[in-house]
Coordinates of C-alpha atoms in Angstrom, one line a residue:
M393 CA -106.0 2.4 174.6
H394 CA -104.5 2.9 177.7
L395 CA -106.6 2.6 180.7
L396 CA -105.7 3.0 184.6
T397 CA -104.3 -0.2 186.0
R398 CA -104.7 0.4 189.7
V399 CA -107.7 -1.2 190.5
S400 CA -108.4 -3.5 193.8
S401 CA -109.9 -7.1 193.2
A402 CA -110.3 -7.5 197.0
Y403 CA -114.1 -8.3 196.4
R404 CA -115.4 -11.1 194.5
P405 CA -118.9 -11.9 196.1
A406 CA -121.1 -15.1 194.9
I407 CA -123.3 -12.8 193.0
A408 CA -120.6 -12.5 190.8
L409 CA -119.2 -9.2 190.5
L410 CA -115.8 -9.3 189.3
T411 CA -113.7 -5.9 190.0
G412 CA -109.5 -5.3 188.4
C413 CA -106.1 -6.0 189.2
C414 CA -105.1 -6.0 193.0
L415 CA -103.3 -3.3 194.6
A416 CA -101.7 -5.4 196.9
L417 CA -100.5 -2.4 199.0
A418 CA -104.1 -1.0 199.6
G419 CA -105.9 -3.7 199.7
G420 CA -103.8 -6.4 202.0
L421 CA -101.0 -5.5 204.3
F422 CA -101.7 -1.7 204.5
W423 CA -105.9 -1.3 205.7
A424 CA -105.1 -4.2 207.7
N425 CA -103.2 -1.9 210.0
T426 CA -105.3 0.5 210.9
P427 CA -108.5 -1.4 213.1
I428 CA -111.7 0.5 212.7
A429 CA -114.3 -0.7 215.3
S430 CA -118.3 -0.5 214.3
P431 CA -120.5 1.3 216.8
V432 CA -123.4 -1.7 215.2
S433 CA -125.0 -2.8 218.3
K434 CA -125.4 -6.6 217.0
A435 CA -122.3 -8.8 215.9
D436 CA -120.6 -7.4 213.0
P437 CA -118.9 -9.5 210.7
H438 CA -117.2 -6.7 209.8
E439 CA -115.0 -5.8 212.4
G440 CA -111.5 -4.5 212.3
V441 CA -110.2 -1.9 208.5
L442 CA -112.7 -2.3 205.5
D443 CA -111.8 -0.8 202.2
F444 CA -115.2 0.5 201.4
T445 CA -114.7 1.2 197.6
P446 CA -112.5 -1.8 196.5
N447 CA -113.7 -1.5 193.0
G448 CA -113.3 0.0 190.0
T449 CA -110.6 3.1 189.3
Q450 CA -108.6 3.8 192.6
P451 CA -106.9 7.0 193.1
G452 CA -103.8 8.1 191.2
L453 CA -104.6 9.1 187.4
M454 CA -101.7 9.2 185.1
S455 CA -103.9 12.1 183.3
E456 CA -105.2 14.8 185.8
M457 CA -108.2 15.9 186.3
Q458 CA -109.4 18.6 184.4
P459 CA -111.4 21.3 185.8
P460 CA -114.7 23.2 184.7
T461 CA -113.1 26.1 183.7
G462 CA -111.0 24.0 181.4
C463 CA -114.6 23.9 179.5
F464 CA -116.4 26.9 180.1
S465 CA -114.1 29.3 177.6
C466 CA -116.2 27.7 174.8
H467 CA -119.6 25.8 176.6
R468 CA -120.9 28.9 177.8
N469 CA -122.0 31.8 177.1
F470 CA -121.2 34.6 179.9
D471 CA -124.3 36.7 179.0
S472 CA -127.0 35.4 181.8
E473 CA -129.4 37.4 179.3
S474 CA -128.4 35.5 176.5
N475 CA -131.5 32.5 174.7
Q476 CA -127.7 30.6 174.4
A477 CA -127.5 30.1 178.3
E478 CA -130.4 28.2 178.1
F479 CA -129.0 25.2 176.2
L480 CA -125.4 25.6 176.5
P481 CA -123.2 22.5 178.6
H482 CA -121.6 24.7 181.0
N483 CA -124.2 26.9 181.6
S484 CA -127.0 24.2 182.2
W485 CA -124.9 22.6 184.2
G486 CA -123.8 25.3 186.5
G487 CA -127.5 24.8 188.1
S488 CA -127.5 21.5 188.7
M489 CA -127.0 19.5 191.3
M490 CA -124.3 18.0 190.0
A491 CA -121.8 20.8 189.8
H492 CA -123.4 21.3 193.2
A493 CA -122.8 18.0 194.9
A494 CA -120.2 19.2 197.0
R495 CA -121.5 21.8 197.8
D496 CA -124.6 20.5 199.6
P497 CA -125.1 21.4 203.1
L498 CA -128.1 18.3 203.7
F499 CA -125.0 16.2 202.2
W500 CA -122.6 16.8 204.7
A501 CA -124.9 17.0 207.4
A502 CA -125.6 13.1 206.7
L503 CA -122.0 13.0 206.3
D504 CA -121.1 13.6 209.8
V505 CA -124.0 11.0 211.0
A506 CA -122.7 8.0 209.0
N507 CA -118.9 8.5 209.5
A508 CA -120.0 8.3 213.5
D509 CA -122.2 5.6 212.8
L510 CA -119.1 3.8 211.0
P511 CA -115.8 5.6 210.8
G512 CA -114.3 6.0 207.8
V513 CA -117.6 5.0 205.3
G514 CA -117.2 8.9 204.5
D515 CA -114.9 7.4 201.8
Y516 CA -118.0 5.4 200.2
C517 CA -120.2 8.9 200.0
L518 CA -117.1 11.8 198.9
R519 CA -116.5 9.3 195.7
C520 CA -119.9 10.5 194.3
H521 CA -119.9 14.0 195.7
T522 CA -116.2 15.0 194.8
P523 CA -115.1 12.4 192.3
T524 CA -112.1 14.8 191.9
G525 CA -110.6 15.0 195.1
W526 CA -111.4 11.0 195.8
L527 CA -109.4 10.3 192.5
E528 CA -106.7 12.5 193.4
G529 CA -105.9 11.2 197.1
R530 CA -107.5 14.1 199.5
V531 CA -110.3 11.6 200.8
R532 CA -108.8 8.5 202.3
K533 CA -106.7 6.7 200.6
T534 CA -103.9 8.6 199.1
T535 CA -102.8 7.6 195.3
E536 CA -99.7 6.1 196.8
G537 CA -102.1 3.6 198.5
G538 CA -101.6 4.7 201.7
L539 CA -104.4 6.4 204.4
I540 CA -105.1 9.7 205.5
P541 CA -108.2 10.9 207.9
G542 CA -109.8 12.3 204.9
E543 CA -113.6 10.7 205.5
N544 CA -115.0 14.2 206.6
G545 CA -114.0 16.0 203.9
C546 CA -111.2 18.0 205.7
S547 CA -108.8 18.0 203.3
L548 CA -109.6 18.7 200.3
T549 CA -109.0 21.4 198.5
G550 CA -110.6 24.8 197.6
D551 CA -113.6 25.9 199.2
H552 CA -117.7 26.3 198.7
T553 CA -116.8 29.2 197.0
S554 CA -113.5 29.4 195.3
F555 CA -112.9 29.7 191.5
E556 CA -113.7 26.6 189.7
S557 CA -109.7 26.0 188.6
S558 CA -107.5 23.1 189.0
G559 CA -107.3 22.2 193.4
N560 CA -111.0 22.9 193.9
D561 CA -112.4 19.9 195.0
Y562 CA -115.9 21.8 195.6
A563 CA -117.0 21.5 192.0
G564 CA -119.0 18.5 191.8
L565 CA -119.5 16.3 189.6
T566 CA -117.1 18.0 186.6
C567 CA -117.0 18.0 182.2
H568 CA -114.3 15.6 182.5
F569 CA -115.2 13.5 185.3
C570 CA -118.2 12.0 183.3
H571 CA -116.6 12.5 179.8
R572 CA -114.1 10.4 180.9
L573 CA -116.2 7.5 182.1
T574 CA -116.0 4.0 180.4
E575 CA -117.9 1.0 180.8
T576 CA -115.1 -1.5 181.8
G577 CA -111.9 -1.2 183.5
P578 CA -108.3 -1.5 181.5
N579 CA -108.9 -5.7 181.1
G580 CA -112.4 -5.6 180.2
E581 CA -113.2 -5.8 184.0
I582 CA -116.4 -4.9 185.1
A583 CA -117.8 -3.8 188.4
P584 CA -120.9 -3.4 190.2
L585 CA -123.3 -0.7 188.0
E586 CA -124.1 1.0 191.2
N587 CA -122.3 2.5 194.1
G588 CA -120.2 5.1 192.1
N589 CA -117.8 2.4 190.6
F590 CA -116.9 4.0 188.2
W591 CA -114.2 3.4 185.4
I592 CA -112.4 6.4 184.4
D593 CA -109.9 6.7 181.4
D594 CA -106.5 7.4 182.3
A595 CA -104.8 7.2 178.5
I596 CA -101.8 9.8 178.0
N597 CA -103.2 11.0 174.2
C598 CA -106.2 10.1 172.1
K599 CA -106.0 9.3 168.5
T600 CA -109.2 10.6 166.8
P601 CA -109.6 11.1 162.6
D602 CA -107.8 13.9 162.3
G603 CA -105.0 13.6 164.6
T604 CA -103.7 13.0 168.3
Y605 CA -104.6 14.9 171.4
G606 CA -102.8 15.0 174.8
G607 CA -104.6 13.7 177.6
P608 CA -107.7 11.3 177.6
C609 CA -110.5 11.4 175.2
R610 CA -113.6 13.0 175.9
K611 CA -116.4 10.8 175.4
G612 CA -120.0 11.7 174.3
P613 CA -122.5 10.9 171.9
Y614 CA -120.9 12.2 169.0
T615 CA -118.4 11.2 166.0
Y616 CA -117.2 13.7 163.4
Q617 CA -115.4 13.0 160.2
P618 CA -112.5 15.3 158.9
G619 CA -113.4 18.2 157.7
D620 CA -116.8 18.6 159.7
S621 CA -116.9 21.9 161.3
R622 CA -118.3 20.8 164.6
T623 CA -115.1 18.7 165.4
P624 CA -113.6 20.1 168.8
P625 CA -110.7 21.3 169.4
H626 CA -109.5 18.4 171.6
G627 CA -109.7 14.6 172.2
W628 CA -112.6 13.2 170.8
E629 CA -114.5 9.9 171.1
Y630 CA -118.0 8.5 170.5
S631 CA -119.3 6.8 173.7
A632 CA -122.0 3.8 173.3
H633 CA -122.0 4.4 176.9
L634 CA -122.0 7.8 177.5
D635 CA -125.2 7.4 174.9
N636 CA -127.4 5.1 176.6
G637 CA -129.1 5.0 180.3
D638 CA -126.5 2.7 181.9
V639 CA -124.1 5.1 183.0
C640 CA -126.6 6.7 185.0
G641 CA -126.8 3.6 186.7
T642 CA -123.6 4.1 188.4
C643 CA -124.7 6.8 191.0
H644 CA -128.5 5.9 191.0
N645 CA -128.7 2.7 192.4
V646 CA -126.7 2.6 195.6
S647 CA -126.5 -0.4 198.2
T648 CA -125.0 -0.7 200.9
P649 CA -121.2 -0.3 200.8
F650 CA -119.6 -3.6 198.6
T651 CA -116.3 -3.7 201.0
S652 CA -113.5 -5.6 200.6
A653 CA -115.0 -7.9 202.9
G654 CA -118.1 -8.4 200.9
P655 CA -122.0 -6.5 201.5
L656 CA -121.7 -4.1 205.0
K657 CA -125.6 -5.0 205.6
T658 CA -127.6 -7.7 203.9
L659 CA -131.5 -7.0 203.9
I660 CA -133.5 -8.6 206.1
L661 CA -136.8 -9.8 205.6
E662 CA -140.1 -9.1 207.6
D663 CA -139.8 -12.5 208.9
G664 CA -136.6 -12.1 210.3
S665 CA -134.3 -14.0 207.5
D666 CA -131.2 -12.9 206.0
S667 CA -131.9 -12.5 202.1
G668 CA -128.1 -12.6 201.5
I669 CA -128.6 -9.6 199.3
P670 CA -126.4 -6.4 199.5
M671 CA -128.7 -3.8 201.1
P672 CA -130.7 -1.6 199.1
I673 CA -130.8 2.1 199.4
E674 CA -131.9 3.9 195.9
R675 CA -132.9 1.7 193.2
T676 CA -133.7 4.3 190.4
F677 CA -132.0 3.0 187.4
A678 CA -133.3 -0.5 188.0
E679 CA -136.8 0.5 188.6
W680 CA -136.1 2.2 185.1
Q681 CA -135.0 -1.2 184.0
N682 CA -138.3 -2.8 185.3
S683 CA -140.6 -0.5 183.5
D684 CA -141.9 -0.2 179.5
F685 CA -139.6 3.1 179.7
K686 CA -136.4 1.3 179.1
A687 CA -135.4 1.1 175.3
V688 CA -132.1 0.1 173.6
L689 CA -131.0 3.0 171.3
F690 CA -128.6 2.9 168.8
R691 CA -127.0 5.7 167.1
D692 CA -125.1 6.3 163.9
G693 CA -122.6 8.2 166.4
M694 CA -123.9 11.6 164.7
G695 CA -127.0 11.7 167.4
D696 CA -129.5 10.2 165.1
D697 CA -131.3 7.3 165.6
I698 CA -131.1 4.7 163.2
R699 CA -132.7 2.0 165.2
S700 CA -134.7 2.3 168.1
V701 CA -135.8 -1.2 169.9
P702 CA -137.7 -0.5 172.9
A703 CA -138.3 -3.5 175.7
L704 CA -141.6 -2.3 175.3
A705 CA -144.3 0.1 173.4
R706 CA -143.1 3.1 175.8
G707 CA -139.0 3.4 175.4
A708 CA -137.2 6.1 176.7
S709 CA -133.9 6.7 177.8
C710 CA -133.0 8.3 181.7
Q711 CA -131.2 11.2 178.9
D712 CA -134.4 11.8 177.4
C713 CA -136.1 13.2 180.4
H714 CA -133.3 14.1 182.3
M715 CA -131.2 15.7 179.0
A716 CA -133.9 16.6 177.0
S717 CA -132.7 18.1 173.9
S718 CA -132.7 21.6 173.5
E719 CA -135.7 22.4 170.9
D720 CA -134.3 26.3 170.0
P721 CA -133.6 26.2 166.5
L722 CA -130.3 28.2 167.1
A723 CA -129.1 25.4 169.2
Q724 CA -124.5 25.2 169.4
A725 CA -122.5 22.9 171.8
C726 CA -120.1 25.3 171.5
M727 CA -119.8 28.6 171.5
N728 CA -117.4 28.3 168.4
N729 CA -119.4 26.2 166.5
E730 CA -122.4 28.1 164.6
P731 CA -126.0 28.8 166.1
G732 CA -128.4 25.9 164.9
S733 CA -125.1 23.7 164.5
R734 CA -126.9 21.5 167.0
A735 CA -130.8 21.8 166.8
G736 CA -132.8 19.2 167.5
N737 CA -129.9 17.0 168.5
L738 CA -128.4 18.6 171.6
P739 CA -129.1 16.9 175.0
V740 CA -129.1 19.5 177.5
H741 CA -127.1 19.5 180.7
E742 CA -129.7 20.8 183.1
F743 CA -129.9 17.2 184.7
V744 CA -133.4 18.0 186.0
G745 CA -135.0 16.4 188.9
A746 CA -137.3 17.5 191.0
N747 CA -135.3 19.3 193.3
T748 CA -135.5 22.7 194.1
W749 CA -135.0 23.6 197.8
I750 CA -131.3 22.8 197.6
P751 CA -130.7 25.0 194.5
S752 CA -132.3 27.1 196.5
I753 CA -130.4 27.3 199.4
I754 CA -127.0 27.0 197.3
R755 CA -128.2 30.1 195.4
G756 CA -128.4 32.0 197.7
V757 CA -125.2 31.0 200.7
Y758 CA -123.3 30.4 198.1
G759 CA -124.4 32.3 194.5
P760 CA -123.2 35.5 195.1
A761 CA -119.5 34.5 195.4
L762 CA -120.0 32.1 192.9
N763 CA -120.9 35.2 190.3
D764 CA -117.5 36.3 190.6
W765 CA -116.5 33.8 188.3
D766 CA -119.7 33.2 185.8
D767 CA -123.7 33.8 186.4
R768 CA -124.0 30.9 188.7
T769 CA -127.3 32.5 190.5
S770 CA -128.9 32.6 187.2
D771 CA -127.8 28.7 186.3
L772 CA -129.7 27.8 189.7
T773 CA -132.4 30.1 188.8
R774 CA -133.0 27.5 185.7
T775 CA -132.8 24.8 187.4
I776 CA -135.3 25.7 189.7
E777 CA -137.9 26.4 187.3
R778 CA -136.8 23.3 185.3
A779 CA -137.7 20.9 188.2
R780 CA -141.1 22.9 189.1
V781 CA -141.7 22.1 185.1
M782 CA -140.8 18.3 185.7
L783 CA -142.8 17.9 188.9
T784 CA -146.1 19.7 187.3
A785 CA -146.0 18.3 183.8
R786 CA -144.1 15.2 183.5
S787 CA -144.5 13.2 187.1
A788 CA -147.9 12.8 187.8
Q789 CA -151.6 12.6 186.6
I790 CA -154.7 13.1 189.8
E791 CA -158.2 12.3 189.3
V792 CA -161.0 12.9 192.4
S793 CA -164.3 11.5 192.1
I794 CA -167.6 10.9 194.5
L795 CA -168.4 7.4 195.3
P796 CA -172.0 6.3 196.6
S797 CA -172.2 6.8 199.9
V798 CA -171.4 3.8 202.4
G799 CA -171.4 6.4 205.5
G800 CA -174.6 7.9 206.2
S801 CA -176.1 11.2 205.2
N802 CA -173.3 12.9 207.1
E803 CA -170.7 11.3 205.2
L804 CA -169.1 12.2 201.7
D805 CA -167.2 9.1 199.9
A806 CA -164.6 10.6 197.7
A807 CA -161.6 8.5 196.0
V808 CA -158.4 10.0 194.9
K809 CA -156.3 8.3 191.9
V810 CA -153.0 9.2 191.2
V811 CA -151.0 8.1 188.0
N812 CA -147.0 7.7 187.7
L813 CA -145.7 9.1 184.5
T814 CA -142.3 8.8 185.3
G815 CA -140.1 6.0 184.2
H816 CA -139.0 4.8 187.9
K817 CA -141.1 4.7 191.4
L818 CA -142.7 7.7 192.3
P819 CA -141.1 9.6 194.2
T820 CA -137.7 7.8 193.8
G821 CA -133.9 9.1 194.8
Y822 CA -132.5 9.4 198.1
V823 CA -135.5 8.3 200.4
E824 CA -134.3 9.5 203.7
G825 CA -136.7 12.5 204.5
R826 CA -138.1 12.9 200.9
R827 CA -141.8 11.9 200.6
M828 CA -145.1 12.8 198.9
W829 CA -148.5 13.2 199.7
L830 CA -151.9 13.9 199.1
H831 CA -153.5 17.5 200.4
V832 CA -157.5 17.0 200.2
V833 CA -160.2 19.8 201.0
A834 CA -163.6 19.9 200.8
R835 CA -165.0 23.3 200.8
G836 CA -169.2 24.2 200.6
A837 CA -170.7 26.9 198.7
D838 CA -169.2 29.6 200.4
N839 CA -165.4 28.4 199.7
Q840 CA -165.5 27.3 203.3
V841 CA -163.1 25.0 204.7
I842 CA -165.4 21.8 205.8
W843 CA -162.9 19.1 206.5
E844 CA -158.7 19.1 205.0
N845 CA -156.1 16.2 205.3
G846 CA -152.8 16.5 204.7
S847 CA -152.1 20.5 205.4
W848 CA -148.5 21.4 205.8
D849 CA -147.9 24.3 208.7
P850 CA -145.3 26.4 206.7
A851 CA -144.4 28.1 210.7
T852 CA -143.3 24.7 212.0
G853 CA -142.7 22.5 208.8
A854 CA -145.2 20.0 210.2
L855 CA -147.2 17.8 208.1
S856 CA -150.4 17.0 209.8
Q857 CA -151.2 13.3 209.5
D858 CA -154.0 10.9 210.6
S859 CA -155.2 7.6 209.3
Q860 CA -157.0 9.1 206.1
T861 CA -153.5 10.8 205.2
K862 CA -151.9 9.0 202.2
I863 CA -148.1 9.4 201.9
Y864 CA -146.1 8.3 199.5
E865 CA -142.3 6.7 200.7
S866 CA -139.8 4.2 201.4
K867 CA -138.9 3.8 205.2
K868 CA -135.9 1.4 206.1
G869 CA -134.8 1.0 209.4
I870 CA -132.5 -1.4 211.8
W871 CA -133.9 -5.2 212.0
N872 CA -134.3 -5.8 216.1
A873 CA -133.6 -9.4 216.3
V874 CA -135.9 -9.7 220.0
S875 CA -138.9 -7.6 218.8
K876 CA -138.4 -9.1 215.1
T877 CA -139.5 -5.5 214.0
C878 CA -137.5 -3.1 211.5
V879 CA -137.3 -0.2 213.9
T880 CA -137.4 3.0 212.4
E881 CA -137.5 5.0 215.3
D882 CA -134.8 6.0 218.3
A883 CA -135.9 5.1 221.8
K884 CA -137.4 8.8 222.4
G885 CA -139.8 7.5 219.7
R886 CA -138.0 10.3 217.1
A887 CA -137.8 8.8 213.3
Q888 CA -134.3 7.8 212.7
F889 CA -131.9 7.8 210.0
H890 CA -129.4 5.8 209.7
F891 CA -127.7 5.4 206.4
V892 CA -125.2 3.2 206.8
L893 CA -126.6 1.0 209.2
N894 CA -130.1 0.2 207.5
D895 CA -131.0 -3.7 206.7
C896 CA -134.6 -3.5 206.6
V897 CA -137.0 -2.0 204.9
A898 CA -140.5 -1.0 206.6
K899 CA -142.6 0.5 204.3
D900 CA -142.1 1.1 200.9
N901 CA -145.6 2.5 198.5
R902 CA -144.4 4.6 196.2
I903 CA -145.9 3.9 192.8
P904 CA -144.4 1.7 190.2
P905 CA -144.2 3.2 186.7
L906 CA -145.9 1.9 183.7
G907 CA -145.4 -1.5 182.7
F908 CA -143.1 -2.1 186.4
T909 CA -142.0 -5.6 186.3
G910 CA -140.0 -5.3 189.9
G911 CA -143.1 -6.3 192.5
N912 CA -141.9 -9.8 193.3
N913 CA -137.7 -8.9 193.3
L914 CA -136.6 -8.5 196.9
E915 CA -134.8 -5.3 195.9
M916 CA -137.7 -3.4 194.9
R917 CA -141.2 -4.5 196.1
A918 CA -143.5 -2.7 197.8
V919 CA -143.4 -3.3 201.1
A920 CA -146.7 -3.3 203.8
Y921 CA -148.4 -1.9 200.8
S922 CA -149.5 -3.5 197.2
Y923 CA -149.9 -3.1 193.8
P924 CA -152.4 -5.1 191.8
E925 CA -151.0 -6.6 188.3
T926 CA -152.4 -5.0 184.9
Q927 CA -153.5 -8.8 184.6
P928 CA -153.4 -11.8 186.7
G929 CA -150.3 -13.4 185.4
S930 CA -148.9 -10.7 183.4
G931 CA -146.1 -10.1 186.4
R932 CA -146.6 -5.8 185.1
Q933 CA -147.9 -3.6 187.7
V934 CA -150.3 -0.7 187.3
N935 CA -148.6 2.6 187.8
F936 CA -151.7 4.4 189.7
D937 CA -153.1 4.4 193.4
V938 CA -156.5 5.2 194.1
T939 CA -157.0 6.2 198.1
N940 CA -160.2 6.5 199.4
Y941 CA -161.5 9.5 201.6
S942 CA -164.4 9.3 204.1
I943 CA -165.0 13.2 204.4
P944 CA -167.1 14.2 207.6
L945 CA -169.6 16.8 206.9
P946 CA -171.6 19.1 208.9
V947 CA -174.8 18.1 210.8
G948 CA -177.3 18.6 208.4
Y949 CA -175.7 20.4 205.4
S950 CA -177.3 20.9 202.1
G951 CA -175.9 22.3 199.3
E952 CA -172.2 21.8 196.5
I953 CA -169.4 20.5 198.1
T954 CA -166.5 20.7 196.1
V955 CA -163.3 17.9 196.7
T956 CA -159.6 19.0 195.4
A957 CA -156.6 17.3 195.7
T958 CA -153.3 18.4 195.3
L959 CA -150.1 16.3 195.2
K960 CA -147.0 17.4 197.3
F961 CA -143.7 16.7 197.1
Q962 CA -140.8 17.1 199.4
I963 CA -137.1 16.9 199.5
S964 CA -136.5 16.8 203.2
S965 CA -139.1 16.3 206.2
D966 CA -139.1 18.3 209.6
D967 CA -138.0 14.6 211.2
Y968 CA -134.8 14.8 209.0
I969 CA -133.7 17.8 209.7
K970 CA -134.7 17.3 213.6
F971 CA -132.3 14.4 213.1
L972 CA -129.4 15.9 211.6
K973 CA -129.5 18.2 214.2
N974 CA -129.8 16.0 217.4
Q975 CA -127.6 13.7 215.8
A976 CA -125.0 16.7 215.9
V977 CA -125.8 17.7 219.5
E978 CA -126.2 14.3 221.0
R979 CA -123.2 12.4 219.9
G980 CA -120.9 15.8 220.3
F981 CA -120.1 16.8 216.6
Q982 CA -117.8 19.3 216.5
A983 CA -117.7 22.6 214.7
E984 CA -116.7 22.1 210.7
N985 CA -113.2 24.9 211.5
T986 CA -112.8 22.8 214.7
M987 CA -113.1 19.7 213.1
C988 CA -111.3 20.3 210.1
T989 CA -108.6 22.3 211.9
D990 CA -105.5 21.2 210.3
G991 CA -107.5 21.0 206.8
P992 CA -105.6 22.9 203.7
G993 CA -107.3 26.6 203.9
R994 CA -109.4 26.3 207.4
P995 CA -110.5 28.2 209.2
F996 CA -112.8 28.4 206.1
D997 CA -115.0 31.7 206.1
V998 CA -118.1 30.3 204.2
G999 CA -120.0 27.0 205.2
P1000 CA -121.0 25.8 208.4
Q1001 CA -117.6 27.2 209.9
D1002 CA -118.5 27.7 213.9
K1003 CA -121.2 25.5 213.4
T1004 CA -121.5 21.7 213.2
R1005 CA -123.2 21.1 210.1
G1006 CA -126.2 19.7 211.6
Q1007 CA -126.9 22.9 213.1
F1008 CA -126.2 24.5 210.3
V1009 CA -128.3 23.0 207.6
F1010 CA -131.3 22.9 210.3
D1011 CA -130.4 27.0 211.1
L1012 CA -131.1 27.2 207.2
W1013 CA -134.1 25.6 207.0
N1014 CA -135.3 28.0 210.0
D1015 CA -134.3 30.5 207.7
P1016 CA -137.4 32.3 206.3
K1017 CA -135.5 32.6 202.9
Y1018 CA -135.7 28.6 202.4
G1019 CA -138.8 27.7 204.5
R1020 CA -138.0 24.6 206.0
S1021 CA -138.0 22.9 202.9
P1022 CA -141.2 23.9 201.3
P1023 CA -143.2 20.9 199.5
E1024 CA -143.7 21.8 195.9
S1025 CA -147.6 21.3 194.9
M1026 CA -147.3 18.5 191.6
V1027 CA -151.2 18.7 190.1
S1028 CA -154.6 19.3 191.4
A1029 CA -158.1 18.0 190.7
S1030 CA -161.4 18.9 192.0
V1031 CA -164.9 17.4 191.9
T1032 CA -168.3 19.0 192.8
T1033 CA -171.3 17.5 193.9
A1034 CA -174.6 18.1 195.7
V1035 CA -175.6 17.4 198.7
A1036 CA -179.4 17.3 200.3
Q1037 CA -180.6 16.5 203.0

């Protein structure tokens, strides 16, 4: 097989990460002539031009990326009322955040902050959010190895609502992109399994048992024999890489950019020492690897397990949860195949997670126009419904108990236990503004609220907090060598979220998954919190957390008390949204059409237009239709007790 060979080998750090063949122009002289000044306040060893994406396949493909419209004629049902829309690949992908990664207004607002913090770093972000635009040389690197000012997305073609045919870079992570992914480079090179360091099959043709097809093979978890009625009408190849959870690590482990000069930031520990480890940003994949859920699955190429060797008793891959197989007896992967041809063996391309807010915005803002091509509104509605099922039925358990009183007759002591049912920390993923908390309410016999903790105000988007409020989150910051603290607030006391400049962790109390063995790993450990081992010396942490509450009672109260605890999840806090807006105002960001005035197709009549991206997402947050990123109620439990004076 012929694979793309234009890769850079500029980065070979001591942590034994290998890259591909050197592209001298992009990795050497050309970069050196275009200096970038870093705004980091402390001495920065990375001054000068950096290649933020030196690993893996580089721009300049011999076989172009095919658009989603090249797949939907066979892999989509255009009748939104049909049950086939529940499982066909294009319908289920069409509502996912994979399909809308380049439409996400939260991403675009954060991108502006990242580029302001470190000019050019948007190349590192856009590589994952619009891989087609990046691979075809419309971000920062051209296909010839030169540079363009595209790290702000202004050189992308198409727009948020254009038909997803060739030339629309806003189609997110497309079918052709994922089904061309390979584990290694053309000569067996290994890129760091994170940060979007992907390898793409760039073959001119694909040889299969039934003939040769033009273009690279479309890889997947199946193989076919000549005469099989399910054989696709295009080149195909069984891929063990796409058949297990490792493929997910490419995007779901995120560190500081691995630049041509080494890691941009390294992790500073609580004592001020430099660990030398690239700053961890997201570790969803590694969390799964260090849990009981990790399993090594071997398939016979027909999608049937012939051998399963779980690392521990609970083996489950990322796909088992986030691409669960359809239970429909009529499941089929292609409209040309007979109904039921994939019954019990069709991973649904829903890529379901916990995000309900951004899909609702995309549905409202862009959905009607996208419906001119297919019923994307229905796709997004299904995604939101599936995410709510994931949150309410598959993520956590909760228990409430009354403890013997230690505070006197005017106080009730209660405990709330939250159990993590997922294969990673709870919550996980992008940590900026993402959080989970306990809302606890005590009511008297007349249902009157006696006490409440952790209430969220829909009118302001603010979470009420005091010393008893339990919030599960990861807070990262910038190390201050003078105060010897990990700074997470600006000079005005406001929360700050500088994604690419962070180099320390101030807090991480997220609940570990079952059998978690990463508690002593500097990249995944709890910070300013602790989780005990299941047994002393086991190295396995518990997958639950218990929070005790002291509930004050009215003087002389007698009667029943019901304590109810509800676990809440929110995709974006008010602090984060306000930070993005304030950054746009205080740092003088331009409105999108002004910033992108020379870009193709400008001015846009969709998206931020005459607003900054930070203002745009702030206004959407304030819009009553979208409700200030309303928290989702995950699970709830109650206990009733009698209080006598």
